[in-house]
PDB file of C-alpha atoms in Angstrom:
ATOM      1  CA  MET A   2      51.407  45.366 198.428  1.00  0.00           C
ATOM      2  CA  GLY A   3      53.704  48.367 197.755  1.00  0.00           C
ATOM      3  CA  MET A   4      55.170  51.016 200.040  1.00  0.00           C
ATOM      4  CA  ARG A   5      52.514  53.651 199.607  1.00  0.00           C
ATOM      5  CA  GLU A   6      49.719  51.128 200.154  1.00  0.00           C
ATOM      6  CA  THR A   7      51.456  49.855 203.321  1.00  0.00           C
ATOM      7  CA  TYR A   8      51.920  53.408 204.570  1.00  0.00           C
ATOM      8  CA  THR A   9      48.259  54.315 204.043  1.00  0.00           C
ATOM      9  CA  GLU A  10      46.854  51.091 205.537  1.00  0.00           C
ATOM     10  CA  SER A  11      49.119  51.448 208.549  1.00  0.00           C
ATOM     11  CA  LEU A  12      48.036  55.050 209.017  1.00  0.00           C
ATOM     12  CA  ILE A  13      44.362  54.097 208.813  1.00  0.00           C
ATOM     13  CA  ARG A  14      44.823  51.330 211.379  1.00  0.00           C
ATOM     14  CA  LEU A  15      46.541  53.796 213.743  1.00  0.00           C
ATOM     15  CA  ALA A  16      43.836  56.444 213.211  1.00  0.00           C
ATOM     16  CA  GLU A  17      41.073  53.931 213.980  1.00  0.00           C
ATOM     17  CA  LYS A  18      42.569  53.407 217.370  1.00  0.00           C
ATOM     18  CA  ASP A  19      43.768  56.909 218.116  1.00  0.00           C
ATOM     19  CA  GLU A  20      41.852  60.051 217.235  1.00  0.00           C
ATOM     20  CA  ARG A  21      44.979  62.170 217.526  1.00  0.00           C
ATOM     21  CA  ILE A  22      46.394  60.721 214.267  1.00  0.00           C
ATOM     22  CA  CYS A  23      45.844  63.058 211.392  1.00  0.00           C
ATOM     23  CA  LEU A  24      47.221  63.510 207.835  1.00  0.00           C
ATOM     24  CA  LEU A  25      48.479  66.564 205.883  1.00  0.00           C
ATOM     25  CA  ASP A  26      49.762  66.490 202.293  1.00  0.00           C
ATOM     26  CA  ALA A  27      50.931  68.890 199.659  1.00  0.00           C
ATOM     27  CA  ASP A  28      48.428  67.962 196.941  1.00  0.00           C
ATOM     28  CA  LEU A  29      49.653  64.317 196.799  1.00  0.00           C
ATOM     29  CA  ARG A  30      46.701  62.223 197.933  1.00  0.00           C
ATOM     30  CA  VAL A  31      46.770  60.436 194.540  1.00  0.00           C
ATOM     31  CA  GLY A  32      50.533  60.285 194.162  1.00  0.00           C
ATOM     32  CA  HIS A  33      51.052  59.067 197.700  1.00  0.00           C
ATOM     33  CA  GLY A  34      47.979  56.781 197.586  1.00  0.00           C
ATOM     34  CA  THR A  35      46.461  58.318 200.719  1.00  0.00           C
ATOM     35  CA  LYS A  36      42.944  58.899 199.254  1.00  0.00           C
ATOM     36  CA  PRO A  37      41.610  55.951 201.315  1.00  0.00           C
ATOM     37  CA  PHE A  38      42.591  57.886 204.497  1.00  0.00           C
ATOM     38  CA  TYR A  39      40.744  60.953 203.212  1.00  0.00           C
ATOM     39  CA  ASP A  40      37.702  58.831 202.510  1.00  0.00           C
ATOM     40  CA  ARG A  41      37.843  57.136 205.929  1.00  0.00           C
ATOM     41  CA  PHE A  42      38.655  60.231 208.011  1.00  0.00           C
ATOM     42  CA  PRO A  43      37.714  63.336 206.011  1.00  0.00           C
ATOM     43  CA  ASP A  44      37.798  65.528 209.156  1.00  0.00           C
ATOM     44  CA  ARG A  45      41.369  64.433 209.937  1.00  0.00           C
ATOM     45  CA  ALA A  46      42.961  64.926 206.461  1.00  0.00           C
ATOM     46  CA  ILE A  47      44.123  68.288 205.159  1.00  0.00           C
ATOM     47  CA  ASN A  48      45.258  69.030 201.596  1.00  0.00           C
ATOM     48  CA  CYS A  49      47.616  72.033 202.090  1.00  0.00           C
ATOM     49  CA  GLY A  50      48.252  72.415 198.384  1.00  0.00           C
ATOM     50  CA  VAL A  51      51.665  72.931 196.849  1.00  0.00           C
ATOM     51  CA  ALA A  52      52.811  74.897 199.970  1.00  0.00           C
ATOM     52  CA  GLU A  53      55.120  72.529 201.840  1.00  0.00           C
ATOM     53  CA  ALA A  54      56.505  75.073 204.257  1.00  0.00           C
ATOM     54  CA  ASN A  55      52.978  76.121 205.311  1.00  0.00           C
ATOM     55  CA  MET A  56      52.047  72.479 205.666  1.00  0.00           C
ATOM     56  CA  LEU A  57      54.777  71.979 208.250  1.00  0.00           C
ATOM     57  CA  GLY A  58      53.635  75.068 210.121  1.00  0.00           C
ATOM     58  CA  ILE A  59      50.091  73.698 210.209  1.00  0.00           C
ATOM     59  CA  ALA A  60      51.415  70.267 211.357  1.00  0.00           C
ATOM     60  CA  ALA A  61      53.393  71.966 214.163  1.00  0.00           C
ATOM     61  CA  GLY A  62      50.250  73.777 215.266  1.00  0.00           C
ATOM     62  CA  LEU A  63      48.266  70.524 215.335  1.00  0.00           C
ATOM     63  CA  ALA A  64      51.102  68.824 217.310  1.00  0.00           C
ATOM     64  CA  ALA A  65      51.058  71.763 219.812  1.00  0.00           C
ATOM     65  CA  GLY A  66      47.360  71.047 220.221  1.00  0.00           C
ATOM     66  CA  GLY A  67      47.997  67.443 221.076  1.00  0.00           C
ATOM     67  CA  LYS A  68      47.528  65.733 217.702  1.00  0.00           C
ATOM     68  CA  ILE A  69      50.009  63.353 216.014  1.00  0.00           C
ATOM     69  CA  PRO A  70      50.289  64.798 212.512  1.00  0.00           C
ATOM     70  CA  PHE A  71      51.743  62.877 209.598  1.00  0.00           C
ATOM     71  CA  ALA A  72      52.811  65.440 206.916  1.00  0.00           C
ATOM     72  CA  GLU A  73      53.912  64.200 203.536  1.00  0.00           C
ATOM     73  CA  THR A  74      55.538  65.377 200.354  1.00  0.00           C
ATOM     74  CA  PHE A  75      58.335  64.504 197.963  1.00  0.00           C
ATOM     75  CA  GLY A  76      61.727  64.214 199.716  1.00  0.00           C
ATOM     76  CA  CYS A  77      63.173  67.058 197.762  1.00  0.00           C
ATOM     77  CA  PHE A  78      60.560  69.435 199.130  1.00  0.00           C
ATOM     78  CA  ALA A  79      60.585  67.963 202.566  1.00  0.00           C
ATOM     79  CA  ALA A  80      64.310  68.514 203.005  1.00  0.00           C
ATOM     80  CA  ARG A  81      65.030  71.628 200.862  1.00  0.00           C
ATOM     81  CA  ARG A  82      61.900  73.750 200.725  1.00  0.00           C
ATOM     82  CA  ALA A  83      60.380  73.118 204.132  1.00  0.00           C
ATOM     83  CA  PHE A  84      63.607  72.603 206.094  1.00  0.00           C
ATOM     84  CA  ASP A  85      63.358  75.797 208.178  1.00  0.00           C
ATOM     85  CA  GLN A  86      59.768  75.151 209.189  1.00  0.00           C
ATOM     86  CA  PHE A  87      60.514  71.523 210.121  1.00  0.00           C
ATOM     87  CA  PHE A  88      63.632  72.607 212.023  1.00  0.00           C
ATOM     88  CA  ILE A  89      62.060  75.442 213.989  1.00  0.00           C
ATOM     89  CA  SER A  90      58.361  74.915 214.195  1.00  0.00           C
ATOM     90  CA  GLY A  91      58.702  71.128 214.676  1.00  0.00           C
ATOM     91  CA  ASN A  92      62.056  70.121 216.095  1.00  0.00           C
ATOM     92  CA  TYR A  93      63.262  73.203 217.925  1.00  0.00           C
ATOM     93  CA  ALA A  94      59.836  73.635 219.453  1.00  0.00           C
ATOM     94  CA  GLY A  95      59.964  70.019 220.784  1.00  0.00           C
ATOM     95  CA  LEU A  96      56.803  69.014 218.970  1.00  0.00           C
ATOM     96  CA  ASN A  97      55.673  65.664 217.613  1.00  0.00           C
ATOM     97  CA  VAL A  98      55.593  66.015 213.762  1.00  0.00           C
ATOM     98  CA  LYS A  99      56.084  62.990 211.521  1.00  0.00           C
ATOM     99  CA  LEU A 100      57.274  63.939 208.026  1.00  0.00           C
ATOM    100  CA  LEU A 101      57.339  61.582 205.051  1.00  0.00           C
ATOM    101  CA  GLY A 102      59.778  62.519 202.282  1.00  0.00           C
ATOM    102  CA  SER A 103      59.013  60.228 199.322  1.00  0.00           C
ATOM    103  CA  ASP A 104      61.068  59.153 196.300  1.00  0.00           C
ATOM    104  CA  PRO A 105      64.566  59.734 197.721  1.00  0.00           C
ATOM    105  CA  GLY A 106      67.668  59.506 195.532  1.00  0.00           C
ATOM    106  CA  VAL A 107      67.328  57.621 192.310  1.00  0.00           C
ATOM    107  CA  THR A 108      63.842  56.493 193.039  1.00  0.00           C
ATOM    108  CA  ALA A 109      62.641  59.912 191.887  1.00  0.00           C
ATOM    109  CA  ALA A 110      63.512  58.515 188.339  1.00  0.00           C
ATOM    110  CA  PHE A 111      61.584  60.439 185.597  1.00  0.00           C
ATOM    111  CA  ASN A 112      60.834  63.413 187.889  1.00  0.00           C
ATOM    112  CA  GLY A 113      64.525  64.214 187.273  1.00  0.00           C
ATOM    113  CA  GLY A 114      67.235  66.186 189.027  1.00  0.00           C
ATOM    114  CA  THR A 115      65.047  68.877 190.562  1.00  0.00           C
ATOM    115  CA  HIS A 116      63.027  66.233 192.376  1.00  0.00           C
ATOM    116  CA  MET A 117      65.941  63.897 193.146  1.00  0.00           C
ATOM    117  CA  PRO A 118      67.230  64.417 196.698  1.00  0.00           C
ATOM    118  CA  PHE A 119      70.776  63.148 197.167  1.00  0.00           C
ATOM    119  CA  GLU A 120      71.225  65.441 200.136  1.00  0.00           C
ATOM    120  CA  ASP A 121      68.150  64.978 202.392  1.00  0.00           C
ATOM    121  CA  LEU A 122      69.966  62.815 204.887  1.00  0.00           C
ATOM    122  CA  ALA A 123      72.787  65.286 205.218  1.00  0.00           C
ATOM    123  CA  LEU A 124      70.248  67.987 206.100  1.00  0.00           C
ATOM    124  CA  MET A 125      68.063  65.971 208.332  1.00  0.00           C
ATOM    125  CA  ARG A 126      70.957  64.326 210.260  1.00  0.00           C
ATOM    126  CA  ALA A 127      72.030  67.795 211.349  1.00  0.00           C
ATOM    127  CA  ILE A 128      68.735  68.379 213.288  1.00  0.00           C
ATOM    128  CA  PRO A 129      69.253  67.507 216.972  1.00  0.00           C
ATOM    129  CA  GLY A 130      67.113  64.715 218.299  1.00  0.00           C
ATOM    130  CA  LEU A 131      65.400  63.904 214.991  1.00  0.00           C
ATOM    131  CA  THR A 132      64.601  60.233 214.294  1.00  0.00           C
ATOM    132  CA  ILE A 133      65.289  59.195 210.669  1.00  0.00           C
ATOM    133  CA  VAL A 134      63.890  56.009 209.240  1.00  0.00           C
ATOM    134  CA  SER A 135      64.454  54.425 205.832  1.00  0.00           C
ATOM    135  CA  PRO A 136      62.716  51.023 205.539  1.00  0.00           C
ATOM    136  CA  CYS A 137      63.776  48.542 202.883  1.00  0.00           C
ATOM    137  CA  ASP A 138      60.452  46.894 202.116  1.00  0.00           C
ATOM    138  CA  PRO A 139      56.747  47.125 202.836  1.00  0.00           C
ATOM    139  CA  TYR A 140      56.838  44.714 205.744  1.00  0.00           C
ATOM    140  CA  SER A 141      59.522  46.632 207.683  1.00  0.00           C
ATOM    141  CA  LEU A 142      57.643  49.924 206.986  1.00  0.00           C
ATOM    142  CA  GLY A 143      54.453  48.417 208.374  1.00  0.00           C
ATOM    143  CA  GLU A 144      56.243  47.189 211.446  1.00  0.00           C
ATOM    144  CA  LEU A 145      57.841  50.582 212.061  1.00  0.00           C
ATOM    145  CA  MET A 146      54.785  52.759 211.627  1.00  0.00           C
ATOM    146  CA  GLU A 147      53.344  52.426 215.035  1.00  0.00           C
ATOM    147  CA  PRO A 148      56.733  52.843 216.910  1.00  0.00           C
ATOM    148  CA  LEU A 149      57.591  55.934 214.960  1.00  0.00           C
ATOM    149  CA  ALA A 150      54.071  57.401 215.491  1.00  0.00           C
ATOM    150  CA  TYR A 151      54.451  57.096 219.185  1.00  0.00           C
ATOM    151  CA  SER A 152      58.192  57.946 219.359  1.00  0.00           C
ATOM    152  CA  ASP A 153      59.069  61.067 221.321  1.00  0.00           C
ATOM    153  CA  GLY A 154      59.603  64.009 218.946  1.00  0.00           C
ATOM    154  CA  CYS A 155      59.814  64.524 215.214  1.00  0.00           C
ATOM    155  CA  VAL A 156      60.501  61.822 212.629  1.00  0.00           C
ATOM    156  CA  TYR A 157      61.697  61.889 209.025  1.00  0.00           C
ATOM    157  CA  LEU A 158      60.504  58.828 207.094  1.00  0.00           C
ATOM    158  CA  ARG A 159      62.358  58.272 203.825  1.00  0.00           C
ATOM    159  CA  MET A 160      60.837  55.877 201.266  1.00  0.00           C
ATOM    160  CA  PRO A 161      59.847  55.432 197.626  1.00  0.00           C
ATOM    161  CA  ARG A 162      56.164  55.641 196.754  1.00  0.00           C
ATOM    162  CA  LYS A 163      55.373  52.973 194.174  1.00  0.00           C
ATOM    163  CA  ALA A 164      57.905  50.235 194.736  1.00  0.00           C
ATOM    164  CA  GLU A 165      57.237  46.620 195.772  1.00  0.00           C
ATOM    165  CA  GLN A 166      59.802  44.055 196.974  1.00  0.00           C
ATOM    166  CA  GLN A 167      60.263  41.513 199.730  1.00  0.00           C
ATOM    167  CA  ILE A 168      63.392  41.442 201.897  1.00  0.00           C
ATOM    168  CA  TYR A 169      61.745  40.113 205.114  1.00  0.00           C
ATOM    169  CA  MET A 170      59.631  37.023 205.283  1.00  0.00           C
ATOM    170  CA  GLY A 171      56.899  38.634 207.244  1.00  0.00           C
ATOM    171  CA  ASN A 172      57.409  37.282 210.737  1.00  0.00           C
ATOM    172  CA  GLU A 173      60.553  39.015 211.890  1.00  0.00           C
ATOM    173  CA  LYS A 174      60.632  41.466 214.755  1.00  0.00           C
ATOM    174  CA  ILE A 175      61.631  44.919 213.527  1.00  0.00           C
ATOM    175  CA  GLU A 176      62.528  47.401 216.219  1.00  0.00           C
ATOM    176  CA  LEU A 177      62.844  51.208 215.856  1.00  0.00           C
ATOM    177  CA  GLY A 178      66.455  52.120 216.524  1.00  0.00           C
ATOM    178  CA  ARG A 179      67.808  48.614 216.118  1.00  0.00           C
ATOM    179  CA  GLY A 180      69.483  47.292 212.993  1.00  0.00           C
ATOM    180  CA  LYS A 181      68.649  43.847 211.678  1.00  0.00           C
ATOM    181  CA  VAL A 182      71.256  41.251 210.585  1.00  0.00           C
ATOM    182  CA  LEU A 183      70.069  39.715 207.295  1.00  0.00           C
ATOM    183  CA  LYS A 184      73.093  37.560 206.605  1.00  0.00           C
ATOM    184  CA  GLU A 185      75.938  36.372 208.730  1.00  0.00           C
ATOM    185  CA  GLY A 186      79.517  36.722 207.597  1.00  0.00           C
ATOM    186  CA  SER A 187      83.139  36.587 208.992  1.00  0.00           C
ATOM    187  CA  ASP A 188      85.291  38.747 206.750  1.00  0.00           C
ATOM    188  CA  ILE A 189      83.433  42.030 206.077  1.00  0.00           C
ATOM    189  CA  THR A 190      80.221  43.689 207.257  1.00  0.00           C
ATOM    190  CA  ILE A 191      77.926  45.462 204.751  1.00  0.00           C
ATOM    191  CA  ALA A 192      75.770  47.996 206.481  1.00  0.00           C
ATOM    192  CA  ALA A 193      73.002  49.139 204.181  1.00  0.00           C
ATOM    193  CA  THR A 194      69.950  51.295 204.379  1.00  0.00           C
ATOM    194  CA  GLY A 195      66.826  51.845 202.367  1.00  0.00           C
ATOM    195  CA  PHE A 196      64.709  50.318 199.654  1.00  0.00           C
ATOM    196  CA  VAL A 197      67.356  50.612 196.904  1.00  0.00           C
ATOM    197  CA  MET A 198      70.499  49.487 198.592  1.00  0.00           C
ATOM    198  CA  VAL A 199      69.619  46.714 201.024  1.00  0.00           C
ATOM    199  CA  PRO A 200      68.825  44.324 198.097  1.00  0.00           C
ATOM    200  CA  GLU A 201      71.960  45.512 196.321  1.00  0.00           C
ATOM    201  CA  ALA A 202      73.919  44.733 199.491  1.00  0.00           C
ATOM    202  CA  LEU A 203      72.534  41.210 199.610  1.00  0.00           C
ATOM    203  CA  LYS A 204      73.479  40.707 195.963  1.00  0.00           C
ATOM    204  CA  ALA A 205      76.930  42.096 196.523  1.00  0.00           C
ATOM    205  CA  ALA A 206      77.377  39.727 199.470  1.00  0.00           C
ATOM    206  CA  GLU A 207      76.542  36.745 197.151  1.00  0.00           C
ATOM    207  CA  LEU A 208      79.091  37.953 194.640  1.00  0.00           C
ATOM    208  CA  LEU A 209      81.767  38.351 197.340  1.00  0.00           C
ATOM    209  CA  ASP A 210      80.978  34.937 198.704  1.00  0.00           C
ATOM    210  CA  LYS A 211      81.774  33.473 195.322  1.00  0.00           C
ATOM    211  CA  ASP A 212      85.239  35.163 195.569  1.00  0.00           C
ATOM    212  CA  GLY A 213      85.830  33.560 198.890  1.00  0.00           C
ATOM    213  CA  ILE A 214      84.996  36.681 201.010  1.00  0.00           C
ATOM    214  CA  SER A 215      82.451  36.037 203.672  1.00  0.00           C
ATOM    215  CA  ALA A 216      80.134  39.113 203.927  1.00  0.00           C
ATOM    216  CA  ALA A 217      77.599  39.871 206.589  1.00  0.00           C
ATOM    217  CA  VAL A 218      74.662  42.163 205.699  1.00  0.00           C
ATOM    218  CA  ILE A 219      72.803  44.406 208.111  1.00  0.00           C
ATOM    219  CA  ASP A 220      69.678  46.422 207.410  1.00  0.00           C
ATOM    220  CA  PHE A 221      69.937  49.813 209.163  1.00  0.00           C
ATOM    221  CA  HIS A 222      66.328  51.003 208.726  1.00  0.00           C
ATOM    222  CA  THR A 223      66.871  53.526 211.507  1.00  0.00           C
ATOM    223  CA  ILE A 224      69.609  55.892 210.441  1.00  0.00           C
ATOM    224  CA  LYS A 225      69.233  58.198 213.476  1.00  0.00           C
ATOM    225  CA  PRO A 226      69.633  57.289 216.246  1.00  0.00           C
ATOM    226  CA  LEU A 227      72.206  54.922 214.798  1.00  0.00           C
ATOM    227  CA  ASP A 228      72.448  51.428 216.306  1.00  0.00           C
ATOM    228  CA  THR A 229      75.979  52.091 217.490  1.00  0.00           C
ATOM    229  CA  ASP A 230      76.150  48.912 219.633  1.00  0.00           C
ATOM    230  CA  LEU A 231      75.472  46.760 216.558  1.00  0.00           C
ATOM    231  CA  ILE A 232      77.999  48.757 214.422  1.00  0.00           C
ATOM    232  CA  GLU A 233      80.695  48.264 217.097  1.00  0.00           C
ATOM    233  CA  GLU A 234      79.882  44.634 217.513  1.00  0.00           C
ATOM    234  CA  TRP A 235      80.381  43.866 213.845  1.00  0.00           C
ATOM    235  CA  ALA A 236      83.335  46.125 213.572  1.00  0.00           C
ATOM    236  CA  GLY A 237      84.923  43.799 216.110  1.00  0.00           C
ATOM    237  CA  LYS A 238      83.837  40.639 214.273  1.00  0.00           C
ATOM    238  CA  THR A 239      85.005  41.522 210.809  1.00  0.00           C
ATOM    239  CA  THR A 240      87.974  43.206 209.065  1.00  0.00           C
ATOM    240  CA  MET A 241      86.072  46.194 207.656  1.00  0.00           C
ATOM    241  CA  ILE A 242      82.731  47.891 207.401  1.00  0.00           C
ATOM    242  CA  VAL A 243      81.090  48.671 204.042  1.00  0.00           C
ATOM    243  CA  THR A 244      78.215  51.136 203.923  1.00  0.00           C
ATOM    244  CA  MET A 245      75.715  51.307 201.043  1.00  0.00           C
ATOM    245  CA  GLU A 246      73.174  54.088 200.547  1.00  0.00           C
ATOM    246  CA  ASN A 247      71.009  55.772 197.942  1.00  0.00           C
ATOM    247  CA  HIS A 248      72.397  59.202 198.885  1.00  0.00           C
ATOM    248  CA  GLN A 249      75.480  61.220 198.286  1.00  0.00           C
ATOM    249  CA  LYS A 250      78.507  60.113 200.284  1.00  0.00           C
ATOM    250  CA  SER A 251      78.831  63.518 201.947  1.00  0.00           C
ATOM    251  CA  GLY A 252      76.686  63.682 205.109  1.00  0.00           C
ATOM    252  CA  GLY A 253      74.876  60.469 204.615  1.00  0.00           C
ATOM    253  CA  PHE A 254      74.551  57.133 206.339  1.00  0.00           C
ATOM    254  CA  GLY A 255      78.120  56.135 205.628  1.00  0.00           C
ATOM    255  CA  GLY A 256      79.363  59.315 207.145  1.00  0.00           C
ATOM    256  CA  ALA A 257      77.345  58.599 210.301  1.00  0.00           C
ATOM    257  CA  VAL A 258      78.908  55.165 210.614  1.00  0.00           C
ATOM    258  CA  ALA A 259      82.453  56.419 209.925  1.00  0.00           C
ATOM    259  CA  GLU A 260      82.053  59.310 212.328  1.00  0.00           C
ATOM    260  CA  HIS A 261      81.058  57.001 215.164  1.00  0.00           C
ATOM    261  CA  LEU A 262      83.644  54.336 214.577  1.00  0.00           C
ATOM    262  CA  SER A 263      86.519  56.870 214.190  1.00  0.00           C
ATOM    263  CA  SER A 264      86.155  57.753 217.832  1.00  0.00           C
ATOM    264  CA  THR A 265      85.064  54.414 219.338  1.00  0.00           C
ATOM    265  CA  LYS A 266      86.401  51.440 217.370  1.00  0.00           C
ATOM    266  CA  PRO A 267      88.579  52.602 214.399  1.00  0.00           C
ATOM    267  CA  VAL A 268      88.307  50.104 211.584  1.00  0.00           C
ATOM    268  CA  PRO A 269      88.452  50.596 207.792  1.00  0.00           C
ATOM    269  CA  VAL A 270      85.133  51.889 206.410  1.00  0.00           C
ATOM    270  CA  PHE A 271      84.444  51.701 202.630  1.00  0.00           C
ATOM    271  CA  ARG A 272      81.492  53.737 201.542  1.00  0.00           C
ATOM    272  CA  ILE A 273      79.248  53.067 198.506  1.00  0.00           C
ATOM    273  CA  GLY A 274      77.070  56.069 197.535  1.00  0.00           C
ATOM    274  CA  ILE A 275      76.575  58.874 195.072  1.00  0.00           C
ATOM    275  CA  GLU A 276      79.550  61.040 194.322  1.00  0.00           C
ATOM    276  CA  ASP A 277      79.464  64.829 194.139  1.00  0.00           C
ATOM    277  CA  ARG A 278      76.780  65.001 191.407  1.00  0.00           C
ATOM    278  CA  PHE A 279      73.253  66.265 190.802  1.00  0.00           C
ATOM    279  CA  GLY A 280      70.313  64.056 189.713  1.00  0.00           C
ATOM    280  CA  GLN A 281      68.990  63.483 186.275  1.00  0.00           C
ATOM    281  CA  VAL A 282      66.064  61.898 184.379  1.00  0.00           C
ATOM    282  CA  GLY A 283      66.188  58.202 183.851  1.00  0.00           C
ATOM    283  CA  THR A 284      64.810  54.805 184.853  1.00  0.00           C
ATOM    284  CA  GLU A 285      65.795  53.674 188.309  1.00  0.00           C
ATOM    285  CA  ALA A 286      67.856  50.842 186.733  1.00  0.00           C
ATOM    286  CA  PHE A 287      69.727  53.322 184.514  1.00  0.00           C
ATOM    287  CA  LEU A 288      70.333  55.693 187.396  1.00  0.00           C
ATOM    288  CA  LYS A 289      71.619  52.974 189.690  1.00  0.00           C
ATOM    289  CA  GLN A 290      74.091  51.984 187.053  1.00  0.00           C
ATOM    290  CA  ASP A 291      75.133  55.539 186.158  1.00  0.00           C
ATOM    291  CA  TYR A 292      75.673  56.459 189.800  1.00  0.00           C
ATOM    292  CA  GLY A 293      77.620  53.251 190.582  1.00  0.00           C
ATOM    293  CA  LEU A 294      75.108  51.826 193.004  1.00  0.00           C
ATOM    294  CA  THR A 295      74.649  48.291 191.679  1.00  0.00           C
ATOM    295  CA  ALA A 296      75.962  45.142 193.321  1.00  0.00           C
ATOM    296  CA  GLU A 297      77.876  44.223 190.158  1.00  0.00           C
ATOM    297  CA  GLN A 298      79.762  47.621 190.400  1.00  0.00           C
ATOM    298  CA  SER A 299      80.177  47.543 194.125  1.00  0.00           C
ATOM    299  CA  ALA A 300      81.458  43.998 194.753  1.00  0.00           C
ATOM    300  CA  PRO A 301      84.746  44.407 192.851  1.00  0.00           C
ATOM    301  CA  LEU A 302      85.447  47.662 194.644  1.00  0.00           C
ATOM    302  CA  ILE A 303      84.770  46.081 198.000  1.00  0.00           C
ATOM    303  CA  ARG A 304      86.874  43.029 197.126  1.00  0.00           C
ATOM    304  CA  ASP A 305      89.860  45.158 195.992  1.00  0.00           C
ATOM    305  CA  PHE A 306      89.708  47.253 199.149  1.00  0.00           C
ATOM    306  CA  PHE A 307      89.515  44.112 201.310  1.00  0.00           C
ATOM    307  CA  TYR A 308      92.615  42.594 199.717  1.00  0.00           C
ATOM    308  CA  LYS A 309      94.555  45.813 200.322  1.00  0.00           C
ATOM    309  CA  LEU A 310      93.979  45.276 204.017  1.00  0.00           C
ATOM    310  CA  LYS A 311      95.436  41.769 204.087  1.00  0.00           C
TER     311      LYS A 311
END
């Protein structure tokens, strides 16, 4: 089962137990796979059309009336087009709006540069009190849906629509706000987030192990609030921290990690992410290669940086 199927099934399960759960979308019931929710709860689903800012205003109104609205659109529109409404009507007002921004970074693929948000985390991280979640597979998404639904305040959920992969076995405990150690290591710690980069981090760790560098890998599905205790713990256990993200380096997950460690436990931080570039059309595989996000590209850079520290 893929990400959008897991999202929709989780939302239906929540709505069956809680009549406050409702859904708003910007003409994406097919693209996001949420038609089953429309069929099951026609009186709790609203197609707002291609009017994302208006959708967030409606969601805020529903939240003010005691509902728990899930609003959804592509990440580029969630972060750029509707930012003011999400900021003011949702977050500043202290309401409970859950916003899904789909197809972040290179997962936008053939939708191209206009639909390829490399900057959404930078924008969303700047909103006080906002929770930001970026799960790496359908299982972790499913485990996080109920906690984020009932978390206090607004949430930004960042995920691809169509993708399928398995990182977790299906019996692990996933906690909102707590990172998950996927692989132990003693030399370096790779902190990764999201569907694209967690598997690349695991592959990079395997390549580094072959070079005699023991690499731990941690899935930071919750980007904000950052699990600072876990970051500090592994900064103390290993020589350096590596961050990997499907986002530009400026203002992203790596920045959040570096900002925290710079004032609490200063250690070398090496960031893997997109440089100062716009998006473009291409397959996800091509785009990962072109933007330097693959394990094969990352591992030699990490290795060279590690040896400079010795």
